[in-house]
Short mmCIF file of C-alpha atoms in Angstrom, two decimals:
data_model
loop_
_atom_site.label_atom_id
_atom_site.label_comp_id
_atom_site.label_asym_id
_atom_site.label_seq_id
_atom_site.Cartn_x
_atom_site.Cartn_y
_atom_site.Cartn_z
CA UNK A 74 -19.78 187.25 241.79
CA UNK A 75 -21.08 187.61 238.24
CA UNK A 76 -20.00 191.17 237.46
CA UNK A 77 -16.80 190.00 235.75
CA UNK A 78 -16.93 188.97 232.03
CA UNK A 79 -17.45 185.29 232.69
CA UNK A 80 -18.16 184.36 229.05
CA UNK A 81 -15.00 185.98 227.73
CA UNK A 82 -13.05 184.29 230.51
CA UNK A 83 -14.42 180.90 229.51
CA UNK A 84 -13.35 181.54 225.91
CA UNK A 85 -9.89 182.86 226.75
CA UNK A 86 -8.89 180.42 229.52
CA UNK A 87 -8.33 177.41 227.21
CA UNK A 88 -6.08 179.61 225.04
CA UNK A 89 -4.05 180.52 228.13
CA UNK A 90 -3.74 176.79 228.77
CA UNK A 91 -2.54 176.36 225.18
CA UNK A 92 0.18 178.96 225.79
CA UNK A 93 1.29 177.23 229.00
CA UNK A 94 1.46 173.82 227.32
CA UNK A 95 3.43 175.25 224.41
CA UNK A 96 6.03 176.57 226.88
CA UNK A 97 6.59 173.17 228.54
CA UNK A 98 10.17 171.92 228.23
CA UNK A 99 11.99 168.71 229.20
CA UNK A 100 12.21 165.19 227.91
CA UNK A 101 9.27 163.46 226.20
CA UNK A 102 7.93 161.84 229.35
CA UNK A 103 7.98 165.06 231.40
CA UNK A 104 6.44 167.09 228.57
CA UNK A 105 3.62 164.58 228.16
CA UNK A 106 2.84 164.46 231.91
CA UNK A 107 2.84 168.24 232.31
CA UNK A 108 0.79 168.74 229.15
CA UNK A 109 -1.88 166.35 230.44
CA UNK A 110 -2.00 168.04 233.84
CA UNK A 111 -2.10 171.56 232.38
CA UNK A 112 -4.93 170.66 230.01
CA UNK A 113 -6.88 168.92 232.78
CA UNK A 114 -6.58 171.78 235.27
CA UNK A 115 -7.48 174.36 232.62
CA UNK A 116 -10.56 172.46 231.48
CA UNK A 117 -11.68 171.86 235.08
CA UNK A 118 -11.41 175.60 235.78
CA UNK A 119 -13.58 176.31 232.73
CA UNK A 120 -16.08 173.71 233.96
CA UNK A 121 -16.26 175.44 237.35
CA UNK A 122 -17.01 178.72 235.57
CA UNK A 123 -19.79 176.99 233.63
CA UNK A 124 -21.32 175.84 236.93
CA UNK A 125 -21.23 179.46 238.15
CA UNK A 126 -22.97 180.40 234.92
CA UNK A 127 -25.69 177.84 235.65
CA UNK A 128 -26.10 179.05 239.24
CA UNK A 129 -26.34 182.69 238.21
CA UNK A 130 -28.75 182.11 235.32
CA UNK A 131 -32.31 183.36 235.91
CA UNK A 132 -34.83 181.29 233.92
CA UNK A 133 -37.56 183.96 234.09
CA UNK A 134 -35.41 186.84 232.89
CA UNK A 135 -36.25 188.15 229.43
CA UNK A 136 -33.63 188.16 226.69
CA UNK A 137 -29.98 187.21 226.95
CA UNK A 138 -27.97 187.19 230.18
CA UNK A 139 -24.29 187.76 231.05
CA UNK A 140 -24.19 190.05 228.01
CA UNK A 141 -20.87 191.51 226.88
CA UNK A 142 -20.74 193.90 223.95
CA UNK A 143 -17.95 196.00 222.48
CA UNK A 144 -17.64 197.61 219.07
CA UNK A 145 -15.66 195.51 216.63
CA UNK A 146 -16.19 197.00 213.17
CA UNK A 147 -18.80 199.73 213.81
CA UNK A 148 -18.96 200.84 210.17
CA UNK A 149 -20.36 197.43 209.22
CA UNK A 150 -22.48 197.01 212.34
CA UNK A 151 -20.24 194.27 213.76
CA UNK A 152 -19.54 193.93 217.46
CA UNK A 153 -17.97 191.56 219.97
CA UNK A 154 -21.32 190.51 221.40
CA UNK A 155 -21.72 187.58 223.81
CA UNK A 156 -24.62 186.28 225.88
CA UNK A 157 -26.60 183.18 226.85
CA UNK A 158 -30.25 182.29 227.15
CA UNK A 159 -32.13 179.11 228.06
CA UNK A 160 -31.39 177.61 224.64
CA UNK A 161 -27.61 178.04 224.72
CA UNK A 162 -26.95 177.62 228.46
CA UNK A 163 -26.77 173.82 228.57
CA UNK A 164 -24.71 173.56 225.40
CA UNK A 165 -22.07 175.71 227.07
CA UNK A 166 -22.26 173.48 230.14
CA UNK A 167 -22.02 170.33 227.98
CA UNK A 168 -18.94 171.66 226.16
CA UNK A 169 -17.22 172.56 229.42
CA UNK A 170 -18.11 169.24 231.07
CA UNK A 171 -17.05 166.89 228.27
CA UNK A 172 -13.65 168.50 227.64
CA UNK A 173 -12.04 167.28 230.91
CA UNK A 174 -13.75 163.92 230.32
CA UNK A 175 -12.02 163.70 226.92
CA UNK A 176 -8.66 164.64 228.42
CA UNK A 177 -8.95 161.97 231.12
CA UNK A 178 -10.15 159.42 228.56
CA UNK A 179 -6.95 160.07 226.56
CA UNK A 180 -4.65 159.82 229.60
CA UNK A 181 -3.21 156.43 228.67
CA UNK A 182 -4.33 155.85 225.08
CA UNK A 183 -2.54 158.86 223.51
CA UNK A 184 1.22 158.29 223.67
CA UNK A 185 2.57 160.32 220.74
CA UNK A 186 2.53 164.10 220.27
CA UNK A 187 0.76 164.50 223.61
CA UNK A 188 1.46 168.26 223.80
CA UNK A 189 -0.09 168.87 220.39
CA UNK A 190 -3.07 166.64 221.23
CA UNK A 191 -3.87 168.56 224.41
CA UNK A 192 -3.44 171.88 222.60
CA UNK A 193 -5.92 170.75 219.94
CA UNK A 194 -8.55 169.91 222.57
CA UNK A 195 -8.19 173.21 224.40
CA UNK A 196 -8.45 175.18 221.15
CA UNK A 197 -11.51 173.09 220.30
CA UNK A 198 -13.05 174.00 223.67
CA UNK A 199 -12.60 177.72 222.97
CA UNK A 200 -14.36 177.42 219.61
CA UNK A 201 -17.20 175.27 220.99
CA UNK A 202 -18.02 177.64 223.83
CA UNK A 203 -17.63 180.65 221.53
CA UNK A 204 -20.15 179.16 219.09
CA UNK A 205 -22.85 178.89 221.74
CA UNK A 206 -22.34 182.34 223.30
CA UNK A 207 -21.70 184.46 220.17
CA UNK A 208 -24.46 187.00 219.45
CA UNK A 209 -22.92 188.41 216.28
CA UNK A 210 -23.26 186.43 213.05
CA UNK A 211 -19.65 187.02 211.92
CA UNK A 212 -18.33 186.12 215.37
CA UNK A 213 -20.57 183.03 215.34
CA UNK A 214 -19.21 182.04 211.94
CA UNK A 215 -15.59 182.37 213.12
CA UNK A 216 -16.22 180.07 216.09
CA UNK A 217 -18.51 177.71 214.14
CA UNK A 218 -15.90 177.18 211.43
CA UNK A 219 -13.00 177.23 213.89
CA UNK A 220 -13.95 173.84 215.33
CA UNK A 221 -13.07 172.23 211.98
CA UNK A 222 -9.32 172.76 212.31
CA UNK A 223 -8.61 171.10 215.70
CA UNK A 224 -11.12 168.32 214.95
CA UNK A 225 -9.50 167.75 211.55
CA UNK A 226 -6.12 167.33 213.29
CA UNK A 227 -7.52 165.10 216.06
CA UNK A 228 -8.92 162.69 213.46
CA UNK A 229 -6.12 163.03 210.91
CA UNK A 230 -3.13 162.72 213.27
CA UNK A 231 -4.33 160.47 216.11
CA UNK A 232 -7.02 158.48 214.29
CA UNK A 233 -7.10 154.97 212.85
CA UNK A 234 -5.82 153.43 209.65
CA UNK A 235 -8.05 155.49 207.31
CA UNK A 236 -7.71 158.67 209.36
CA UNK A 237 -6.54 160.95 206.54
CA UNK A 238 -9.45 160.02 204.27
CA UNK A 239 -11.98 160.44 207.09
CA UNK A 240 -10.49 163.76 208.23
CA UNK A 241 -10.64 165.26 204.74
CA UNK A 242 -14.17 163.95 204.19
CA UNK A 243 -15.30 165.51 207.47
CA UNK A 244 -13.58 168.80 206.66
CA UNK A 245 -14.86 169.13 203.08
CA UNK A 246 -18.46 168.18 203.86
CA UNK A 247 -18.82 170.67 206.69
CA UNK A 248 -16.83 173.40 204.95
CA UNK A 249 -18.98 173.25 201.81
CA UNK A 250 -22.19 173.73 203.79
CA UNK A 251 -20.67 176.53 205.83
CA UNK A 252 -19.64 178.51 202.72
CA UNK A 253 -23.34 178.85 201.88
CA UNK A 254 -23.99 180.05 205.43
CA UNK A 255 -21.30 182.73 205.03
CA UNK A 256 -23.02 183.97 201.87
CA UNK A 257 -26.31 184.10 203.79
CA UNK A 258 -24.69 186.05 206.64
CA UNK A 259 -23.34 188.61 204.18
CA UNK A 260 -26.79 188.84 202.58
CA UNK A 261 -28.35 189.51 206.00
CA UNK A 262 -25.78 192.26 206.56
CA UNK A 263 -26.63 193.77 203.18
CA UNK A 264 -30.39 193.66 203.79
CA UNK A 265 -30.56 194.71 207.45
CA UNK A 266 -27.27 196.60 207.83
CA UNK A 267 -26.23 194.68 210.94
CA UNK A 268 -24.75 191.37 212.02
CA UNK A 269 -26.26 191.50 215.52
CA UNK A 270 -28.18 188.28 216.12
CA UNK A 271 -30.87 189.65 218.53
CA UNK A 272 -31.56 192.47 216.06
CA UNK A 273 -31.81 190.04 213.14
CA UNK A 274 -34.12 187.76 215.15
CA UNK A 275 -36.64 190.58 215.41
CA UNK A 276 -36.13 191.84 211.84
CA UNK A 277 -38.43 191.10 208.90
CA UNK A 278 -37.13 189.59 205.68
CA UNK A 279 -39.12 189.65 202.46
CA UNK A 280 -40.69 186.41 201.21
CA UNK A 281 -38.18 185.47 198.46
CA UNK A 282 -35.19 186.48 200.61
CA UNK A 283 -36.46 184.32 203.47
CA UNK A 284 -36.58 181.19 201.34
CA UNK A 285 -33.07 181.56 199.89
CA UNK A 286 -31.54 182.54 203.23
CA UNK A 287 -33.28 179.65 204.98
CA UNK A 288 -31.88 177.17 202.44
CA UNK A 289 -28.36 178.59 202.77
CA UNK A 290 -28.39 178.26 206.57
CA UNK A 291 -30.13 174.89 206.30
CA UNK A 292 -27.33 173.52 204.11
CA UNK A 293 -24.76 174.23 206.81
CA UNK A 294 -26.77 173.07 209.81
CA UNK A 295 -28.08 169.92 208.08
CA UNK A 296 -24.52 168.75 207.37
CA UNK A 297 -23.45 169.53 210.91
CA UNK A 298 -26.34 167.62 212.54
CA UNK A 299 -26.02 165.51 210.31
CA UNK A 300 -29.34 164.96 208.53
CA UNK A 301 -30.02 162.33 205.91
CA UNK A 302 -28.71 162.21 203.14
CA UNK A 303 -25.67 164.39 204.05
CA UNK A 304 -24.74 162.14 206.98
CA UNK A 305 -22.19 159.88 205.28
CA UNK A 306 -19.15 161.69 206.72
CA UNK A 307 -20.16 160.86 210.29
CA UNK A 308 -19.63 157.04 210.45
CA UNK A 309 -16.19 157.37 208.84
CA UNK A 310 -15.19 160.18 211.21
CA UNK A 311 -16.37 158.25 214.28
CA UNK A 312 -14.70 154.99 213.30
CA UNK A 313 -11.30 156.58 212.62
CA UNK A 314 -11.29 159.19 215.40
CA UNK A 315 -9.66 158.40 218.74
CA UNK A 316 -12.10 157.70 221.57
CA UNK A 317 -12.04 161.26 222.89
CA UNK A 318 -12.54 162.60 219.37
CA UNK A 319 -15.70 160.51 218.99
CA UNK A 320 -16.91 161.66 222.42
CA UNK A 321 -16.63 165.37 221.63
CA UNK A 322 -17.89 164.92 218.06
CA UNK A 323 -21.09 163.15 219.15
CA UNK A 324 -21.45 165.00 222.44
CA UNK A 325 -21.09 168.60 221.25
CA UNK A 326 -20.24 169.15 217.59
CA UNK A 327 -23.39 167.48 216.24
CA UNK A 328 -25.48 169.77 218.46
CA UNK A 329 -24.21 172.89 216.68
CA UNK A 330 -26.57 172.13 213.79
CA UNK A 331 -29.63 171.92 216.03
CA UNK A 332 -28.53 175.04 217.89
CA UNK A 333 -28.23 176.86 214.55
CA UNK A 334 -31.81 175.94 213.64
CA UNK A 335 -33.03 177.40 216.95
CA UNK A 336 -30.90 180.53 216.78
CA UNK A 337 -31.14 181.38 213.06
CA UNK A 338 -33.51 179.39 210.86
CA UNK A 339 -36.70 179.38 212.94
CA UNK A 340 -36.70 182.88 214.49
CA UNK A 341 -35.34 184.76 211.45
CA UNK A 342 -37.21 183.00 208.65
CA UNK A 343 -40.61 181.87 210.01
CA UNK A 344 -42.43 181.81 206.63
CA UNK A 345 -39.72 179.69 205.03
CA UNK A 346 -39.72 177.45 208.10
CA UNK A 347 -43.44 176.85 207.70
CA UNK A 348 -43.02 176.15 203.97
CA UNK A 349 -40.14 173.67 204.37
CA UNK A 350 -41.58 172.00 207.49
CA UNK A 351 -43.08 168.98 205.64
CA UNK A 352 -39.78 168.35 203.84
CA UNK A 353 -37.87 168.39 207.12
CA UNK A 354 -40.41 166.04 208.69
CA UNK A 355 -39.91 163.46 205.93
CA UNK A 356 -36.12 163.82 206.01
CA UNK A 357 -36.27 163.24 209.78
CA UNK A 358 -38.43 160.13 209.43
CA UNK A 359 -36.18 158.69 206.71
CA UNK A 360 -33.14 159.33 208.91
CA UNK A 361 -34.77 157.63 211.90
CA UNK A 362 -35.86 154.50 210.03
CA UNK A 363 -33.09 154.11 207.46
CA UNK A 364 -30.10 154.68 209.76
CA UNK A 365 -31.67 152.48 212.44
CA UNK A 366 -31.87 149.64 209.93
CA UNK A 367 -28.27 150.26 208.89
CA UNK A 368 -27.19 150.26 212.56
CA UNK A 369 -28.94 146.93 213.01
CA UNK A 370 -26.53 145.11 210.67
CA UNK A 371 -23.25 146.70 211.80
CA UNK A 372 -20.46 144.56 213.22
CA UNK A 373 -18.29 147.51 214.29
CA UNK A 374 -19.45 148.96 217.62
CA UNK A 375 -18.35 152.50 216.81
CA UNK A 376 -20.06 152.50 213.43
CA UNK A 377 -23.26 151.18 214.98
CA UNK A 378 -23.32 153.95 217.58
CA UNK A 379 -22.51 156.50 214.85
CA UNK A 380 -25.55 155.46 212.80
CA UNK A 381 -27.68 155.49 215.94
CA UNK A 382 -26.60 159.12 216.45
CA UNK A 383 -28.02 160.04 213.04
CA UNK A 384 -31.30 158.37 214.03
CA UNK A 385 -31.43 160.26 217.32
CA UNK A 386 -30.72 163.53 215.53
CA UNK A 387 -33.77 162.71 213.40
CA UNK A 388 -35.87 162.91 216.56
CA UNK A 389 -34.24 166.27 217.29
CA UNK A 390 -35.12 167.87 213.95
CA UNK A 391 -38.58 166.33 214.10
CA UNK A 392 -39.23 167.90 217.50
CA UNK A 393 -37.70 171.29 216.72
CA UNK A 394 -39.71 171.83 213.54
CA UNK A 395 -43.07 170.91 215.04
CA UNK A 396 -42.85 174.43 216.46
CA UNK A 397 -44.87 173.39 219.49
CA UNK A 398 -43.59 174.00 223.00
CA UNK A 399 -43.52 170.25 223.69
CA UNK A 400 -41.72 169.44 220.46
CA UNK A 401 -39.06 172.16 220.78
CA UNK A 402 -38.48 171.30 224.43
CA UNK A 403 -38.19 167.65 223.42
CA UNK A 404 -35.70 168.36 220.63
CA UNK A 405 -33.62 170.54 222.93
CA UNK A 406 -33.72 167.98 225.75
CA UNK A 407 -32.88 165.18 223.31
CA UNK A 408 -29.74 167.02 222.19
CA UNK A 409 -28.51 167.38 225.76
CA UNK A 410 -29.44 163.80 226.64
CA UNK A 411 -27.80 162.44 223.51
CA UNK A 412 -24.69 164.45 224.33
CA UNK A 413 -24.37 162.54 227.59
CA UNK A 414 -25.45 159.09 226.38
CA UNK A 415 -23.51 159.00 223.12
CA UNK A 416 -20.39 160.33 224.84
CA UNK A 417 -20.69 157.58 227.44
CA UNK A 418 -21.27 154.85 224.83
CA UNK A 419 -18.13 155.87 222.93
CA UNK A 420 -16.22 155.86 226.22
CA UNK A 421 -17.46 152.32 226.84
CA UNK A 422 -16.29 151.25 223.39
CA UNK A 423 -12.94 152.89 224.17
CA UNK A 424 -12.65 150.86 227.37
CA UNK A 425 -13.08 147.63 225.41
CA UNK A 426 -10.78 148.73 222.61
CA UNK A 427 -7.98 149.63 225.04
CA UNK A 428 -8.06 146.06 226.33
CA UNK A 429 -8.61 143.96 223.20
CA UNK A 430 -7.71 146.43 220.40
CA UNK A 431 -10.73 145.56 218.30
CA UNK A 432 -14.22 147.00 217.90
CA UNK A 433 -15.71 143.92 216.23
CA UNK A 434 -18.78 142.79 218.16
CA UNK A 435 -18.08 139.14 217.37
CA UNK A 436 -14.77 139.25 219.25
CA UNK A 437 -16.54 139.76 222.58
CA UNK A 438 -19.08 137.81 224.59
CA UNK A 439 -19.77 136.86 228.18
CA UNK A 440 -17.75 139.73 229.66
CA UNK A 441 -20.30 140.20 232.45
CA UNK A 442 -18.37 137.48 234.29
CA UNK A 443 -15.09 139.36 234.47
CA UNK A 444 -16.36 142.97 234.02
CA UNK A 445 -19.53 143.35 236.15
CA UNK A 446 -19.01 147.07 236.84
CA UNK A 447 -18.59 147.75 233.14
CA UNK A 448 -21.69 145.68 232.32
CA UNK A 449 -23.74 147.72 234.81
CA UNK A 450 -22.85 151.19 233.54
CA UNK A 451 -22.99 150.01 229.92
CA UNK A 452 -26.53 148.77 230.57
CA UNK A 453 -27.59 152.18 231.87
CA UNK A 454 -26.32 153.95 228.76
CA UNK A 455 -27.78 151.31 226.47
CA UNK A 456 -31.22 151.68 228.07
CA UNK A 457 -30.89 155.47 227.88
CA UNK A 458 -30.19 155.21 224.17
CA UNK A 459 -33.24 152.96 223.76
CA UNK A 460 -35.37 155.56 225.54
CA UNK A 461 -36.45 153.48 228.53
CA UNK A 462 -38.70 155.42 230.96
CA UNK A 463 -36.61 156.59 233.88
CA UNK A 464 -33.71 157.62 231.67
CA UNK A 465 -33.04 160.96 229.99
CA UNK A 466 -33.44 159.39 226.54
CA UNK A 467 -37.13 158.74 227.18
CA UNK A 468 -37.95 162.37 228.02
CA UNK A 469 -36.50 163.82 224.82
CA UNK A 470 -38.04 161.22 222.50
CA UNK A 471 -41.43 161.34 224.23
CA UNK A 472 -41.71 165.14 224.05
CA UNK A 473 -40.54 165.19 220.42
CA UNK A 474 -43.13 162.59 219.46
CA UNK A 475 -45.79 164.42 221.49
CA UNK A 476 -45.14 167.58 219.48
CA UNK A 477 -45.16 165.55 216.26
CA UNK A 478 -48.53 163.95 217.09
CA UNK A 479 -50.02 167.42 217.56
CA UNK A 480 -48.68 168.48 214.15
CA UNK A 481 -48.74 165.43 211.86
CA UNK A 482 -50.01 162.09 213.14
CA UNK A 483 -48.65 160.02 210.24
CA UNK A 484 -45.14 161.43 210.69
CA UNK A 485 -45.32 160.73 214.42
CA UNK A 486 -46.40 157.10 213.89
CA UNK A 487 -43.61 156.48 211.39
CA UNK A 488 -41.03 158.13 213.65
CA UNK A 489 -42.19 156.02 216.59
CA UNK A 490 -40.98 152.91 214.76
CA UNK A 491 -37.47 154.24 215.35
CA UNK A 492 -37.95 153.57 219.07
CA UNK A 493 -38.56 149.87 218.29
CA UNK A 494 -35.62 149.67 215.91
CA UNK A 495 -33.40 151.44 218.45
CA UNK A 496 -34.27 148.83 221.04
CA UNK A 497 -33.48 146.10 218.51
CA UNK A 498 -29.94 147.17 217.65
CA UNK A 499 -28.94 148.26 221.14
CA UNK A 500 -30.24 145.08 222.82
CA UNK A 501 -28.49 143.04 220.11
CA UNK A 502 -25.23 144.83 220.87
CA UNK A 503 -25.56 144.36 224.62
CA UNK A 504 -26.54 140.68 224.35
CA UNK A 505 -23.62 139.79 222.08
CA UNK A 506 -20.97 141.74 224.02
CA UNK A 507 -22.01 141.27 227.64
CA UNK A 508 -23.92 137.97 227.77
CA UNK A 509 -23.58 134.62 226.13
CA UNK A 510 -20.71 132.17 226.12
CA UNK A 511 -17.10 133.32 226.31
CA UNK A 512 -15.81 132.59 222.80
CA UNK A 513 -12.60 134.60 223.09
CA UNK A 514 -10.27 133.79 225.98
CA UNK A 515 -8.66 137.23 225.73
CA UNK A 516 -12.09 138.88 226.15
CA UNK A 517 -12.82 136.62 229.11
CA UNK A 518 -9.61 137.72 230.81
CA UNK A 519 -10.11 141.50 230.46
CA UNK A 520 -9.93 143.42 233.75
CA UNK A 521 -12.92 145.42 234.97
CA UNK A 522 -13.10 149.23 235.06
CA UNK A 523 -10.21 150.89 236.86
CA UNK A 524 -10.62 153.97 239.09
CA UNK A 525 -10.04 156.46 236.28
CA UNK A 526 -12.52 154.80 233.92
CA UNK A 527 -15.16 154.38 236.60
CA UNK A 528 -14.78 158.03 237.67
CA UNK A 529 -15.54 159.06 234.07
CA UNK A 530 -18.54 156.78 233.48
CA UNK A 531 -20.26 156.88 236.90
CA UNK A 532 -21.15 160.64 236.85
CA UNK A 533 -22.55 160.29 233.33
CA UNK A 534 -24.66 157.32 234.43
CA UNK A 535 -25.98 159.32 237.41
CA UNK A 536 -26.90 162.24 235.13
CA UNK A 537 -28.72 159.95 232.66
CA UNK A 538 -30.84 158.55 235.50
CA UNK A 539 -31.28 161.86 237.33
CA UNK A 540 -32.51 163.71 234.22
CA UNK A 541 -34.80 160.78 233.49
CA UNK A 542 -36.68 161.21 236.77
CA UNK A 543 -36.13 164.96 237.20
CA UNK A 544 -36.26 166.42 233.66
CA UNK A 545 -37.40 169.75 235.10
CA UNK A 546 -33.78 170.42 236.05
CA UNK A 547 -33.34 171.30 232.36
CA UNK A 548 -36.90 172.05 231.23
CA UNK A 549 -37.38 174.77 233.85
CA UNK A 550 -34.29 176.60 232.61
CA UNK A 551 -35.22 176.33 228.94
CA UNK A 552 -38.97 176.94 229.28
CA UNK A 553 -39.00 180.74 228.96
CA UNK A 554 -36.67 180.83 225.94
CA UNK A 555 -38.63 178.06 224.18
CA UNK A 556 -41.99 179.72 224.89
CA UNK A 557 -40.64 183.00 223.51
CA UNK A 558 -39.33 181.28 220.37
CA UNK A 559 -42.63 179.47 219.68
CA UNK A 560 -44.76 182.54 220.46
CA UNK A 561 -42.71 184.79 218.18
CA UNK A 562 -42.94 182.21 215.39
CA UNK A 563 -46.72 181.90 215.76
CA UNK A 564 -47.13 185.68 215.85
CA UNK A 565 -45.04 186.04 212.70
CA UNK A 566 -47.17 183.47 210.88
CA UNK A 567 -50.38 185.08 212.20
CA UNK A 568 -49.23 188.53 211.02
CA UNK A 569 -48.60 187.07 207.59
CA UNK A 570 -52.10 185.58 207.59
CA UNK A 571 -53.51 188.96 208.54
CA UNK A 572 -51.79 190.58 205.57
CA UNK A 573 -53.27 187.92 203.30
CA UNK A 574 -56.78 188.64 204.57
CA UNK A 575 -56.43 192.35 203.84
CA UNK A 576 -55.08 191.46 200.39
CA UNK A 577 -58.13 189.25 199.77
CA UNK A 578 -60.42 192.14 200.63
CA UNK A 579 -58.54 194.26 198.10
CA UNK A 580 -58.76 191.63 195.39
CA UNK A 581 -62.50 191.21 195.95
CA UNK A 582 -62.82 195.01 195.70
CA UNK A 583 -64.59 195.34 199.00
CA UNK A 584 -65.14 198.98 199.86
CA UNK A 585 -63.78 198.97 203.38
CA UNK A 586 -61.94 201.78 205.13
CA UNK A 587 -58.39 201.17 206.29
CA UNK A 588 -58.20 200.09 209.92
CA UNK A 589 -55.70 199.22 212.57
CA UNK A 590 -56.14 195.72 213.98
CA UNK A 591 -55.30 196.78 217.57
CA UNK A 592 -58.04 199.48 217.40
CA UNK A 593 -60.76 197.25 215.95
CA UNK A 594 -63.96 196.78 217.93
CA UNK A 595 -65.11 193.33 219.01
CA UNK A 596 -67.73 192.84 216.23
CA UNK A 597 -65.10 193.66 213.62
CA UNK A 598 -62.66 191.18 215.14
CA UNK A 599 -65.32 188.45 215.13
CA UNK A 600 -66.13 189.24 211.51
CA UNK A 601 -62.47 188.98 210.52
CA UNK A 602 -62.10 185.67 212.37
CA UNK A 603 -65.22 184.28 210.69
CA UNK A 604 -63.99 185.41 207.27
CA UNK A 605 -60.60 183.77 207.87
CA UNK A 606 -62.22 180.49 208.96
CA UNK A 607 -64.61 180.50 205.99
#
């Protein structure tokens, strides 16, 4: 079943759908209907392939799986190299799952340029999946940057009143960071003579090169996450984007930054990672506390959820850079959980906006009376965002904080205040929108979820609850890859410490013969350990 090139097929299929949509003829109504159906069927087929990928994935197998490799530019060491491991598997699944959700969410709300809108989403799907399966740095860069164009159009053409400003701000922020990453990729090619990611992950970079390369990659991934203080493009982009644009932006595109840290920054530059770890911890804590406080005073539902996303991404970077198994697993789980919860919250806002055409919290109130089904699913996603035990949001935050406590207790205590602040702004939102007196007759007359809306939100609610009580469905698949990442990092730091010890002997002018650590006898090993501890 899995002998065919499944990853290439998942990348190419949306482009075939683009070709079919482009060929659609007829009047405006027929073109729009056929474009929607073509995009939906194509994205569902890709989702089925992603489920086959999940079924065929072996969590205990070493290295990358479903590998495809063909020479691209052999003279420069570039190849068309694809593969997945436990770290990238669920991001591929998330990309494939949320695309048909976005298409269905836009079924009624997008009425102009429907063909072009569906084409943009299918092209975006190709670039998203390509980003998570690329095992060549140049190929990764092409896919990573490629997402900017369709997302720029989705915001700029089908967005709100300030769509052009927000689209350009999103494009310029992310492009500027990515230019530095391109320079770093070319530097890696110059130093190591290859662009192959698995080869670079096992390569050794000199101390000064590590620090500059780490910063160049960090600039790109920090903007993409986004981390504080380069997060200001995100609220504008979310507010002006159509509902489906906000869903895919929060659900998948923000995760590309965290994925980049796991694939490039940590394994390739361990010494620089250790050096910059305190800085990243403090940036994460500031993001958690500051953006939570900003979210607390928002009156626009979309903007509030956008700021909450920055806070949740703070938990992600905090967990990833603890470089403990618990912390990395927590950061990874939090990204997947946030992809589901934030996507669902933006869908809920879209449901309300389609009925009342406003996102102002003060325009709603008491809708539990006329929208009980909506109030129920909205409550599940709100509690998941808060991190209530029994939801997926709790697992990611708990593991991230557990890793932080093992690394830096003060940072963990400060970050934990974000859980309290998160509960404050989410409960405030839910109370004002769902409960209370009906102050707006139009809000009190809104119909409850229809079949299409309920079919989008119900599976997401089930997943949030299922992963909350059965987190091992994800953790078991990611465990081997995370253990390998953490072990390799610790070995790299230990090797560096060993070199320092030998250097200290030399500086103290000890007359010791050269020796190989693997061939040392037990007394010598104990002596070295004692010297290191002293």
